[in-house]
Coordinates of C-alpha atoms in Angstrom, one line a residue:
Chain M
X1 CA -21.5 18.3 27.0
X2 CA -17.8 17.4 26.9
X3 CA -16.7 14.0 25.8
X4 CA -14.5 12.2 28.2
X5 CA -12.4 9.1 27.5
X6 CA -12.4 6.1 29.8
X7 CA -9.1 6.9 31.4
X8 CA -10.1 10.6 31.9
X9 CA -12.8 9.5 34.4
X10 CA -11.1 11.0 37.5
X11 CA -10.7 14.3 35.6
X12 CA -14.3 14.2 34.6
X13 CA -15.4 13.8 38.2
X14 CA -13.3 16.7 39.3
X15 CA -14.6 19.0 36.6
X16 CA -18.1 17.9 37.4
X17 CA -17.6 19.1 40.9
X18 CA -16.2 22.4 39.7
X19 CA -19.3 22.9 37.6
X20 CA -21.6 22.1 40.6
X21 CA -19.7 24.6 42.8
X22 CA -20.0 27.3 40.1
X23 CA -23.8 26.9 40.2
X24 CA -23.8 27.1 44.0
X25 CA -21.7 30.3 43.9
X26 CA -24.8 32.2 42.9
X27 CA -25.9 31.8 46.4
X28 CA -23.1 34.2 47.5
X29 CA -20.8 31.9 49.5
X30 CA -17.3 33.4 49.4
X31 CA -15.3 30.3 50.1
X32 CA -16.5 28.7 46.9
X33 CA -14.0 30.6 44.7
X34 CA -11.2 29.2 46.8
X35 CA -12.5 25.7 46.6
X36 CA -12.9 26.0 42.8
X37 CA -9.3 27.2 42.3
X38 CA -8.1 24.4 44.5
X39 CA -10.0 21.8 42.5
X40 CA -8.8 23.4 39.3
X41 CA -5.2 22.9 40.4
X42 CA -6.0 19.3 41.1
X43 CA -7.5 18.9 37.6
X44 CA -4.3 20.3 36.1
X45 CA -2.2 18.0 38.2
X46 CA -4.3 15.0 37.2
X47 CA -4.2 16.0 33.5
X48 CA -0.4 16.4 33.6
X49 CA 0.1 13.1 35.3
X50 CA -2.3 11.2 33.0
X51 CA -1.1 12.8 29.7
X52 CA 2.5 12.4 30.6
X53 CA 2.3 8.6 30.5
X54 CA -0.4 7.7 28.0
X55 CA -0.2 4.2 26.7
X56 CA -0.2 3.6 23.0
X57 CA -3.8 2.5 23.1
X58 CA -4.8 5.6 25.1
X59 CA -3.1 7.7 22.5
X60 CA -5.2 6.0 19.8
X61 CA -8.3 7.1 21.7
X62 CA -7.0 10.7 22.1
X63 CA -6.1 10.8 18.4
X64 CA -9.7 9.7 17.6
X65 CA -11.3 12.1 20.1
X66 CA -14.4 13.6 18.5
X67 CA -13.6 17.1 19.8
X68 CA -10.1 17.2 18.5
X69 CA -9.5 20.0 16.0
X70 CA -10.2 18.9 12.5
X71 CA -9.1 20.1 9.0
X72 CA -11.8 22.8 8.9
X73 CA -10.6 24.2 12.3
X74 CA -7.0 24.5 11.0
X75 CA -8.2 26.2 7.9
X76 CA -10.3 28.7 9.9
X77 CA -7.4 29.4 12.2
X78 CA -4.5 29.5 9.8
X79 CA -5.7 30.2 6.2
X80 CA -6.9 33.6 4.9
X81 CA -9.1 33.7 1.8
X82 CA -9.5 29.9 1.7
X83 CA -10.8 29.1 -1.7
X84 CA -12.0 25.5 -1.9
X85 CA -11.5 23.4 -5.0
X86 CA -13.8 20.5 -5.6
X87 CA -14.0 17.4 -7.8
X88 CA -11.7 15.0 -9.5
X89 CA -12.8 16.2 -13.0
X90 CA -13.6 12.5 -13.8
X91 CA -16.4 11.3 -11.7
X92 CA -17.4 13.1 -8.5
X93 CA -16.6 15.4 -5.6
X94 CA -15.5 13.5 -2.5
X95 CA -15.7 15.6 0.7
X96 CA -13.7 13.2 2.8
X97 CA -10.7 15.0 1.5
X98 CA -11.1 18.7 1.1
X99 CA -8.7 21.4 -0.1
X100 CA -8.0 24.4 -2.1
X101 CA -6.0 27.6 -2.4
X102 CA -5.4 29.9 0.5
X103 CA -3.0 32.3 2.1
X104 CA -0.9 30.9 4.9
X105 CA 1.1 33.6 6.8
X106 CA 1.6 35.5 3.7
X107 CA 2.4 32.6 1.4
X108 CA 0.0 31.5 -1.3
X109 CA -0.4 27.7 -0.7
X110 CA -2.5 24.7 -1.6
X111 CA -3.8 23.0 1.5
X112 CA -5.6 19.7 1.6
X113 CA -6.5 17.0 4.0
X114 CA -9.0 14.6 5.5
X115 CA -12.0 16.0 7.2
X116 CA -13.9 13.7 9.7
X117 CA -16.7 16.0 10.5
X118 CA -17.8 17.3 13.9
X119 CA -21.5 16.3 14.2
X120 CA -23.8 13.8 12.6
X121 CA -24.5 15.9 9.5
X122 CA -21.0 16.9 8.8
X123 CA -19.7 13.4 9.6
X124 CA -22.0 12.0 7.0
X125 CA -21.1 14.7 4.5
X126 CA -17.4 14.0 4.9
X127 CA -17.9 10.2 5.2
X128 CA -16.0 10.2 8.5
X129 CA -12.9 11.2 6.7
X130 CA -12.7 8.0 4.7
X131 CA -12.0 8.9 1.1
X132 CA -13.0 7.2 -2.1
X133 CA -10.9 7.1 -5.2
X134 CA -12.3 10.5 -6.2
X135 CA -10.8 12.0 -3.0
X136 CA -7.3 10.8 -3.9
X137 CA -7.7 11.9 -7.5
X138 CA -8.8 15.3 -6.4
X139 CA -5.7 15.4 -4.1
X140 CA -3.6 14.6 -7.1
X141 CA -5.2 17.3 -9.1
X142 CA -4.7 19.9 -6.4
X143 CA -1.1 19.0 -5.9
X144 CA -0.5 19.3 -9.7
X145 CA -2.0 22.8 -9.7
X146 CA 0.4 23.7 -6.8
X147 CA 3.3 22.2 -8.8
X148 CA 2.4 24.2 -11.9
X149 CA 2.3 27.5 -10.0
X150 CA 5.1 26.8 -7.6
X151 CA 2.9 26.9 -4.5
X152 CA 3.9 25.0 -1.4
X153 CA 1.6 22.2 -0.4
X154 CA 0.3 21.6 3.1
X155 CA -1.4 18.3 3.8
X156 CA -3.2 17.5 7.1
X157 CA -3.8 13.8 7.8
X158 CA -6.7 12.5 9.8
X159 CA -8.4 9.3 8.6
X160 CA -9.0 5.8 9.8
X161 CA -8.3 4.7 6.3
X162 CA -9.6 4.7 2.7
X163 CA -13.3 3.9 2.4
X164 CA -14.1 0.2 2.2
X165 CA -16.9 0.1 -0.4
X166 CA -17.9 -1.7 -3.5
X167 CA -18.0 1.5 -5.7
X168 CA -14.6 2.6 -4.3
X169 CA -13.1 -0.7 -5.3
X170 CA -14.7 -0.7 -8.7
X171 CA -13.4 2.8 -9.5
X172 CA -9.9 1.9 -8.5
X173 CA -9.2 2.8 -4.9
X174 CA -5.7 1.2 -5.1
X175 CA -4.8 2.9 -8.4
X176 CA -6.0 6.3 -7.0
X177 CA -3.8 5.9 -3.9
X178 CA -0.8 4.8 -5.8
X179 CA -1.1 7.8 -8.2
X180 CA -1.5 10.2 -5.3
X181 CA 1.7 8.8 -3.6
X182 CA 3.5 9.1 -6.9
X183 CA 2.3 12.7 -7.2
X184 CA 3.6 13.5 -3.7
X185 CA 7.0 12.1 -4.7
X186 CA 7.0 14.1 -8.0
X187 CA 6.1 17.7 -7.2
X188 CA 8.8 20.3 -7.4
X189 CA 7.4 22.4 -4.5
X190 CA 7.7 22.1 -0.7
X191 CA 5.3 19.5 0.7
X192 CA 4.7 19.7 4.4
X193 CA 2.6 17.1 6.1
X194 CA 1.1 17.1 9.6
X195 CA -0.6 14.1 11.1
X196 CA -3.2 15.9 13.2
X197 CA -5.2 12.9 14.4
X198 CA -5.3 9.4 13.0
X199 CA -2.9 8.3 10.2
X200 CA -4.7 5.2 9.0
X201 CA -2.6 3.2 6.6
X202 CA -2.7 3.5 2.8
X203 CA -5.5 6.1 3.0
X204 CA -3.2 8.3 5.0
X205 CA 0.1 7.9 3.3
X206 CA -1.6 8.6 0.0
X207 CA -1.2 12.3 0.8
X208 CA 1.5 12.1 3.5
X209 CA 4.7 11.6 1.6
X210 CA 6.2 15.0 2.5
X211 CA 9.4 16.9 2.4
X212 CA 8.8 17.3 6.1
X213 CA 6.4 15.1 8.1
X214 CA 5.3 16.3 11.6
X215 CA 3.0 14.7 14.1
X216 CA 0.9 16.2 16.8
X217 CA 2.1 14.8 20.2
X218 CA -0.9 12.5 20.7
X219 CA -1.7 11.6 17.1
X220 CA -1.0 8.1 15.8
X221 CA 0.2 6.7 12.4
X222 CA 0.1 3.1 11.5
X223 CA 0.1 0.5 8.8
X224 CA -3.1 -1.1 10.2
X225 CA -5.5 -0.2 12.9
X226 CA -4.7 -1.8 16.2
X227 CA -8.1 -3.5 16.1
X228 CA -7.4 -5.0 12.7
X229 CA -3.9 -6.0 13.6
X230 CA -5.1 -7.6 16.9
X231 CA -7.8 -9.6 15.2
X232 CA -5.5 -10.9 12.4
X233 CA -2.3 -11.7 14.4
X234 CA -3.9 -12.6 17.8
X235 CA -7.0 -14.1 16.1
X236 CA -9.5 -12.4 18.4
X237 CA -10.8 -8.9 19.1
X238 CA -9.3 -8.6 22.6
X239 CA -5.8 -7.6 21.7
X240 CA -6.1 -4.1 20.2
X241 CA -4.1 -2.8 23.1
X242 CA -1.2 -5.2 22.6
X243 CA -1.3 -4.5 18.9
X244 CA -1.2 -0.7 19.5
X245 CA 1.9 -1.2 21.7
X246 CA 3.6 -3.6 19.2
X247 CA 3.0 -1.4 16.1
X248 CA 4.9 1.5 17.5
X249 CA 2.4 4.0 16.2
X250 CA 2.8 7.0 18.5
X251 CA 4.5 10.2 17.5
X252 CA 7.4 9.5 19.9
X253 CA 8.0 6.0 18.5
X254 CA 7.9 7.2 14.9
X255 CA 10.1 10.2 15.6
X256 CA 12.6 7.9 17.2
X257 CA 12.5 5.5 14.3
X258 CA 13.1 8.3 11.8
X259 CA 9.8 8.3 10.0
X260 CA 8.7 11.7 11.4
X261 CA 10.8 14.8 11.4
X262 CA 9.3 16.5 14.5
X263 CA 6.7 16.2 17.1
X264 CA 4.4 19.2 17.8
X265 CA 3.5 19.5 21.5
X266 CA -0.2 19.5 22.4
X267 CA -1.7 21.7 25.1
X268 CA -2.2 20.1 28.5
X269 CA -4.8 17.4 28.3
X270 CA -4.7 17.0 24.6
X271 CA -5.6 19.1 21.5
X272 CA -9.3 18.8 22.1
X273 CA -9.0 20.9 25.3
X274 CA -7.6 24.0 23.5
X275 CA -8.2 24.2 19.7
X276 CA -6.6 27.7 19.4
X277 CA -3.3 26.7 21.1
X278 CA -3.1 23.5 19.0
X279 CA -3.8 25.1 15.6
X280 CA -1.3 27.9 16.2
X281 CA 1.4 25.6 17.3
X282 CA 0.9 23.6 14.1
X283 CA 0.9 26.8 12.1
X284 CA 4.1 28.0 13.7
X285 CA 5.9 24.7 13.0
X286 CA 4.7 24.6 9.4
X287 CA 5.7 28.2 8.9
X288 CA 9.2 27.5 10.2
X289 CA 9.6 24.6 7.8
X290 CA 8.1 26.5 4.9
X291 CA 10.5 29.4 5.4
X292 CA 13.4 27.0 5.0
X293 CA 12.0 25.1 2.1
X294 CA 10.8 28.0 -0.1
X295 CA 14.4 29.0 -0.9
X296 CA 15.3 25.6 -2.2
X297 CA 15.2 24.9 -5.9
X298 CA 12.2 22.7 -6.9
X299 CA 14.3 20.0 -8.6
X300 CA 16.4 19.8 -5.4
X301 CA 13.3 19.6 -3.3
X302 CA 12.0 16.7 -5.4
X303 CA 15.3 14.9 -5.4
X304 CA 15.7 15.2 -1.6
X305 CA 12.2 13.9 -1.0
X306 CA 12.9 10.9 -3.1
X307 CA 16.2 10.3 -1.5
X308 CA 14.6 10.6 1.9
X309 CA 12.1 7.8 1.2
X310 CA 14.6 5.6 -0.6
X311 CA 16.9 5.8 2.4
X312 CA 14.1 4.9 4.9
X313 CA 14.7 1.6 6.5
X314 CA 17.3 0.7 3.9
X315 CA 20.2 0.9 6.3
X316 CA 18.4 -0.2 9.5
X317 CA 16.8 2.1 11.9
X318 CA 17.4 5.8 11.0
Chain F
X1 CA -2.3 -58.6 7.0
X2 CA 0.3 -60.8 5.3
X3 CA 3.9 -61.5 6.1
X4 CA 4.8 -59.7 3.0
X5 CA 3.6 -56.3 4.1
X6 CA 4.7 -56.8 7.7
X7 CA 8.1 -58.1 7.2
X8 CA 9.6 -58.1 3.7
X9 CA 8.6 -54.7 2.5
X10 CA 10.1 -52.7 5.3
X11 CA 13.3 -54.6 4.9
X12 CA 13.5 -53.9 1.2
X13 CA 12.8 -50.2 2.0
X14 CA 15.6 -50.2 4.5
X15 CA 17.9 -51.6 1.8
X16 CA 16.9 -49.2 -0.9
X17 CA 17.1 -46.2 1.5
X18 CA 14.5 -43.5 2.2
X19 CA 13.1 -42.0 -0.9
X20 CA 12.1 -38.5 -1.0
X21 CA 8.4 -38.7 -1.2
X22 CA 6.4 -35.4 -1.0
X23 CA 3.9 -35.4 1.8
X24 CA 1.0 -34.4 -0.4
X25 CA 1.0 -36.4 -3.6
X26 CA -2.6 -35.4 -4.2
X27 CA -4.1 -32.0 -3.8
X28 CA -7.7 -31.0 -4.1
X29 CA -8.6 -28.2 -6.6
X30 CA -10.0 -25.4 -4.5
X31 CA -12.5 -24.5 -7.2
X32 CA -13.8 -27.9 -8.5
X33 CA -12.8 -30.3 -5.7
X34 CA -11.2 -32.7 -8.1
X35 CA -8.1 -34.5 -6.9
X36 CA -5.0 -33.4 -8.7
X37 CA -1.8 -35.4 -8.8
X38 CA 1.2 -33.3 -7.8
X39 CA 3.3 -34.2 -10.9
X40 CA 0.5 -33.5 -13.3
X41 CA -0.3 -30.3 -11.5
X42 CA 3.3 -29.2 -11.8
X43 CA 3.5 -30.1 -15.5
X44 CA 0.4 -28.1 -16.0
X45 CA 1.9 -25.0 -14.4
X46 CA -0.4 -25.4 -11.3
X47 CA -3.5 -25.0 -13.4
X48 CA -6.3 -27.5 -12.7
X49 CA -6.8 -29.6 -15.8
X50 CA -10.4 -30.1 -15.0
X51 CA -11.7 -26.6 -14.5
X52 CA -8.7 -24.3 -15.5
X53 CA -8.5 -22.9 -12.0
X54 CA -5.2 -21.2 -11.5
X55 CA -3.6 -22.3 -8.3
X56 CA -0.9 -20.2 -6.7
X57 CA 2.4 -20.7 -8.5
X58 CA 5.6 -20.8 -6.4
X59 CA 8.0 -17.9 -7.4
X60 CA 10.8 -20.2 -8.6
X61 CA 8.4 -22.2 -10.8
X62 CA 7.1 -18.9 -12.2
X63 CA 10.6 -17.8 -13.2
X64 CA 11.4 -21.2 -14.7
X65 CA 8.3 -21.1 -16.8
X66 CA 8.7 -17.5 -18.0
X67 CA 12.3 -17.3 -19.0
X68 CA 13.6 -18.8 -22.2
X69 CA 14.5 -22.5 -21.7
X70 CA 13.7 -22.1 -18.0
X71 CA 17.1 -20.5 -17.6
X72 CA 17.6 -17.5 -15.4
X73 CA 20.0 -15.9 -12.9
X74 CA 18.8 -14.9 -9.4
X75 CA 20.4 -11.9 -8.0
X76 CA 21.5 -11.6 -4.4
X77 CA 19.3 -9.1 -2.6
X78 CA 20.6 -6.5 -0.2
X79 CA 20.6 -7.5 3.4
X80 CA 18.0 -5.8 5.5
X81 CA 17.4 -5.1 9.2
X82 CA 15.3 -8.1 10.3
X83 CA 12.5 -7.3 12.7
X84 CA 13.1 -3.6 13.1
X85 CA 10.3 -3.2 15.7
X86 CA 11.1 -6.3 17.8
X87 CA 7.5 -7.2 17.1
X88 CA 5.7 -10.0 18.9
X89 CA 2.2 -11.2 18.8
X90 CA 1.4 -14.6 20.1
X91 CA 4.9 -15.5 18.8
X92 CA 7.9 -13.4 18.0
X93 CA 8.1 -12.1 14.5
X94 CA 11.6 -13.5 14.1
X95 CA 10.2 -16.9 14.8
X96 CA 7.5 -16.4 12.3
X97 CA 10.2 -15.5 9.8
X98 CA 12.3 -18.5 10.6
X99 CA 9.3 -20.8 10.2
X100 CA 8.5 -19.3 6.8
X101 CA 12.1 -19.6 5.7
X102 CA 12.3 -23.3 6.8
X103 CA 9.0 -24.1 5.1
X104 CA 9.7 -22.3 1.8
X105 CA 13.5 -22.8 1.6
X106 CA 13.6 -19.1 0.7
X107 CA 14.9 -16.0 2.6
X108 CA 12.0 -13.8 1.7
X109 CA 8.8 -13.3 -0.2
X110 CA 10.3 -11.7 -3.4
X111 CA 12.8 -13.3 -5.8
X112 CA 14.5 -11.2 -8.4
X113 CA 16.0 -12.8 -11.5
X114 CA 17.2 -11.8 -14.9
X115 CA 17.4 -13.8 -18.1
X116 CA 16.1 -13.9 -21.6
X117 CA 12.5 -13.5 -22.6
X118 CA 11.9 -14.2 -26.3
X119 CA 15.5 -13.3 -26.8
X120 CA 15.2 -9.9 -25.0
X121 CA 16.9 -9.3 -21.7
X122 CA 14.3 -9.1 -18.9
X123 CA 14.2 -8.7 -15.2
X124 CA 11.4 -10.4 -13.2
X125 CA 10.5 -9.7 -9.6
X126 CA 8.2 -12.5 -8.4
X127 CA 6.3 -12.8 -5.1
X128 CA 5.7 -16.1 -3.4
X129 CA 2.5 -16.1 -1.5
X130 CA 3.5 -19.1 0.6
X131 CA 6.1 -16.9 2.3
X132 CA 4.0 -15.1 4.9
X133 CA 1.3 -14.3 2.5
X134 CA 3.7 -12.6 0.1
X135 CA 3.6 -9.7 2.5
X136 CA 5.6 -6.5 1.7
X137 CA 8.1 -5.5 4.2
X138 CA 11.5 -3.9 4.0
X139 CA 13.0 -6.9 2.2
X140 CA 10.3 -6.8 -0.5
X141 CA 10.8 -3.1 -1.0
X142 CA 14.6 -3.5 -1.3
X143 CA 14.0 -6.3 -3.8
X144 CA 11.8 -4.1 -6.0
X145 CA 14.4 -1.3 -5.9
X146 CA 17.1 -3.8 -6.7
X147 CA 15.0 -5.2 -9.6
X148 CA 14.4 -1.7 -11.0
X149 CA 18.1 -0.8 -10.8
X150 CA 19.0 -4.1 -12.5
X151 CA 16.5 -3.4 -15.3
X152 CA 18.1 0.1 -15.8
X153 CA 21.6 -1.4 -15.8
X154 CA 20.6 -3.9 -18.4
X155 CA 18.3 -1.6 -20.3
X156 CA 15.8 -4.3 -19.9
X157 CA 12.1 -4.3 -19.2
X158 CA 10.9 -4.9 -15.6
X159 CA 8.1 -7.5 -15.0
X160 CA 6.6 -7.6 -11.5
X161 CA 4.5 -10.6 -10.5
X162 CA 2.9 -9.6 -7.2
X163 CA 1.1 -12.3 -5.2
X164 CA 0.7 -10.6 -1.9
X165 CA -1.8 -9.9 0.8
X166 CA -0.4 -6.4 1.4
X167 CA 1.9 -4.8 3.9
X168 CA 3.7 -6.9 6.4
X169 CA 2.1 -5.5 9.6
X170 CA 4.8 -7.0 11.8
X171 CA 7.1 -4.3 10.4
X172 CA 4.7 -1.4 11.2
X173 CA 5.6 1.9 9.6
X174 CA 8.6 0.2 8.0
X175 CA 6.2 -1.8 5.8
X176 CA 3.9 1.2 5.1
X177 CA 6.7 3.2 3.6
X178 CA 7.4 0.4 1.1
X179 CA 4.4 1.9 -0.8
X180 CA 6.3 5.1 -1.7
X181 CA 9.6 3.2 -2.0
X182 CA 8.3 0.6 -4.5
X183 CA 6.7 3.5 -6.4
X184 CA 10.1 5.2 -6.6
X185 CA 11.5 1.9 -7.9
X186 CA 9.1 1.8 -10.8
X187 CA 9.5 5.5 -11.4
X188 CA 13.2 4.8 -12.1
X189 CA 12.3 2.3 -14.7
X190 CA 9.8 4.6 -16.3
X191 CA 12.2 7.5 -16.4
X192 CA 14.7 5.3 -18.1
X193 CA 12.2 4.8 -20.9
X194 CA 11.9 1.0 -20.2
X195 CA 8.7 -1.0 -20.1
X196 CA 7.2 -2.0 -16.8
X197 CA 4.7 -4.8 -17.0
X198 CA 2.6 -6.1 -14.0
X199 CA 1.3 -9.6 -13.9
X200 CA -1.3 -9.6 -11.1
X201 CA -1.4 -13.1 -9.6
X202 CA -3.7 -14.4 -6.9
X203 CA -4.0 -12.5 -4.6
X204 CA -2.8 -8.9 -5.0
X205 CA -4.4 -6.8 -2.3
X206 CA -3.9 -3.9 0.1
X207 CA -0.7 -1.8 0.1
X208 CA 0.9 -4.0 -2.6
X209 CA -1.9 -3.3 -5.0
X210 CA -2.0 0.4 -4.0
X211 CA 1.6 1.0 -4.9
X212 CA 3.8 -0.5 -7.6
X213 CA 1.2 -3.1 -8.7
X214 CA -1.2 -0.5 -10.1
X215 CA 1.4 1.7 -12.0
X216 CA 2.4 -0.6 -14.9
X217 CA 2.5 0.3 -18.5
X218 CA 0.5 -2.9 -19.1
X219 CA -1.5 -4.7 -16.5
X220 CA -2.1 -8.5 -17.1
X221 CA -4.1 -10.5 -14.6
X222 CA -4.2 -14.2 -14.2
X223 CA -7.8 -15.7 -14.4
X224 CA -10.0 -15.4 -11.4
X225 CA -7.3 -13.9 -9.2
X226 CA -8.4 -11.8 -6.2
X227 CA -7.4 -8.2 -6.8
X228 CA -8.6 -5.4 -4.5
X229 CA -7.6 -2.8 -2.0
X230 CA -9.8 -3.6 1.0
X231 CA -10.5 -7.2 1.9
X232 CA -14.0 -8.4 0.7
X233 CA -15.0 -9.4 4.2
X234 CA -14.3 -6.0 5.6
X235 CA -16.3 -4.4 2.8
X236 CA -19.2 -6.8 3.4
X237 CA -19.2 -6.0 7.1
X238 CA -19.0 -2.2 6.5
X239 CA -21.8 -2.0 4.0
X240 CA -23.9 -4.9 5.4
X241 CA -25.0 -6.3 2.2
X242 CA -23.9 -9.1 -0.2
X243 CA -21.1 -8.3 -2.6
X244 CA -21.7 -8.5 -6.4
X245 CA -20.9 -11.7 -8.3
X246 CA -17.2 -12.0 -9.1
X247 CA -16.3 -8.9 -7.1
X248 CA -12.6 -8.2 -6.9
X249 CA -11.8 -11.0 -9.4
X250 CA -9.6 -10.5 -12.5
X251 CA -12.5 -10.5 -15.0
X252 CA -14.4 -8.0 -12.8
X253 CA -11.4 -5.7 -12.8
X254 CA -11.1 -6.1 -16.6
X255 CA -14.8 -4.9 -16.9
X256 CA -14.0 -2.0 -14.6
X257 CA -11.0 -0.8 -16.6
X258 CA -8.3 -1.7 -14.1
X259 CA -6.4 -4.3 -16.1
X260 CA -5.6 -4.6 -19.8
X261 CA -6.2 -8.3 -20.2
X262 CA -6.8 -11.5 -18.4
X263 CA -4.4 -14.2 -19.7
X264 CA -4.2 -17.9 -19.0
X265 CA -1.0 -19.0 -17.5
X266 CA -0.2 -21.1 -20.5
X267 CA -0.3 -18.1 -22.7
X268 CA 1.4 -15.7 -20.4
X269 CA 4.9 -16.2 -21.6
X270 CA 3.9 -15.7 -25.2
X271 CA 1.9 -12.6 -24.3
X272 CA 4.8 -11.1 -22.4
X273 CA 7.2 -11.8 -25.3
X274 CA 4.9 -10.2 -27.7
X275 CA 4.5 -7.1 -25.6
X276 CA 8.2 -6.7 -24.8
X277 CA 9.2 -7.3 -28.4
X278 CA 6.7 -4.5 -29.4
X279 CA 8.0 -2.1 -26.8
X280 CA 11.7 -2.9 -27.1
X281 CA 12.2 -3.5 -30.8
X282 CA 10.3 -0.5 -32.2
X283 CA 11.7 -0.5 -35.7
X284 CA 12.0 -3.3 -38.2
X285 CA 15.2 -5.4 -37.7
X286 CA 16.5 -4.7 -41.2
X287 CA 15.7 -1.8 -43.5
X288 CA 12.8 -2.6 -45.7
X289 CA 12.1 -0.5 -48.8
X290 CA 8.5 0.3 -49.0
X291 CA 6.6 -0.8 -52.1
X292 CA 5.2 1.7 -54.5
X293 CA 7.3 4.5 -53.0
X294 CA 7.8 5.9 -56.5
X295 CA 11.6 5.7 -56.3
X296 CA 11.9 2.2 -57.6
X297 CA 10.3 0.8 -60.7
X298 CA 8.7 -2.4 -60.1
X299 CA 8.2 -4.3 -63.4
X300 CA 4.7 -5.5 -63.7
X301 CA 4.3 -8.5 -65.9
X302 CA 1.6 -8.2 -68.5
X303 CA -1.6 -10.0 -67.8
X304 CA -1.4 -12.4 -70.7
X305 CA 2.2 -13.4 -69.7
X306 CA 1.1 -13.9 -66.2
X307 CA -1.7 -16.2 -67.3
X308 CA 0.7 -18.2 -69.5
X309 CA 3.0 -18.6 -66.6
X310 CA 0.2 -19.8 -64.4
X311 CA -0.9 -22.3 -67.0
X312 CA 2.7 -23.5 -67.3
X313 CA 2.8 -23.9 -63.6
X314 CA -0.4 -25.9 -63.6
X315 CA 0.9 -28.1 -66.4
X316 CA 4.0 -28.8 -64.4
X317 CA 2.0 -29.7 -61.4
X318 CA -0.1 -32.0 -63.6
X319 CA 3.0 -33.7 -64.9
X320 CA 4.1 -34.7 -61.4

């Protein structure tokens, strides 16, 4: 059963009709095929119209779509011989951030990112992509391994934020995030980041301080969730939509403001409608960036990354 | 009601002119509910003299208290793009800013100053919670970078005193990137081999804590300050159970290994001087020849002589 968002209702109805007709076609009526292709054209038109002018709030919903490709889907599609690495060597393994060694289009890389999970079991296993300090400490460890062996790092961002829990706080959530950011800024290898879904605040930027930062067309990246922002600044829960608009959290906004280096187009109707197309477009864009970055000296890469962030917002809008 | 109060006093007042009387002469201690007189409170560094509760200290008072003889020089901070997102909630962000500036008589949440601390040059970046919750936007990030560069220039230690609710959400992504930017600032100080000390004041939370505030060489917390990444209410709502006693308070963080010490405001200056002196003046001021090194003969008086001398001394004392 496909999951439809509120604003996709007209599309859902059309697709429902197509389904019905397909069942009828067993009866041998020839006109049905024509009818189906007509309806399909209509669906495409609807999708094109709807997705061409999504509001910020609608983008938030698409970015959180449960059927959107997740970290594991990207690894399956893009990484050969994926060899997961686990644990922070201090306390625990945190499956909200997963990663390891792998071969990406010929290059040996370290890939890591948030995994939200795709069904009840995996969602619980990955804690809905909300990492605890161990997750960030593991990220730091993996990035350090990459740094030592000169392997490029790919990070995929998809989290509503770091996990709000008692244990997470006790074990130093803030310190773990700060160290992880520091590691992103310090490594002497290419670090390529793609926001594939939700970029939720500190829990996202902890592993998103890249040489190059890309966003999928309908992903979002924000300092606070629109719901949180709405309830704090408007003092009620009704203003998430206004907050989403005001925060300028879409890929188009952030590209325009200079925080994101490129926007990767999603297939018609969003990434959740065509995993293969999405994962390969992400792969192609990452490969292009990687080919440019691998020839640059590590020290230069590090210095440039630091310069990039120092310059951000320092001289007005970039 | 007498003629005195109705007639004479207003006239005298008019003659003397309007005196500058603060609105709140008395303030209630948030911890013990005792009434505190504003002058006493100020003289006691905004610490309740009944229960030792540490109230929030305005940034300028903080600088005055920490630097030698209360003498310091503020540095002019780089101008920044105000309201990069043209943000508005129920009110425009620029209006929020103007209100905060009028109320606090300050341009922004962070003040950077240099001066002497126990005779050593030092740079302090102090947050003022009364300015929009001490929130960290572009201005705060620029202030931290300026503070770090000043410390480098003066080969002086950097002391950060955060008192901040976290990122300033009205600046959206501009505020989130202050996390890596302030980390770059402290990296510069570290790479220059200079000490970086963090004094965690009430409250230090969110993106402020998860960046420069958790990367100090030494972490000092003021007593009972709220220090945490996620707000306690959010955690309570998420896990659906009561939080442990003292959760996210300084002493709790000390127990969990996140800070080196919890220090009373009255002892803070002394503690900072001791630490900075230790980290900046690593060798003795003058060359001291170690005893019993073998190179130098130290004449040892014979025991009998020593006793005689002691007796003589005692006699002398008795004569007095």
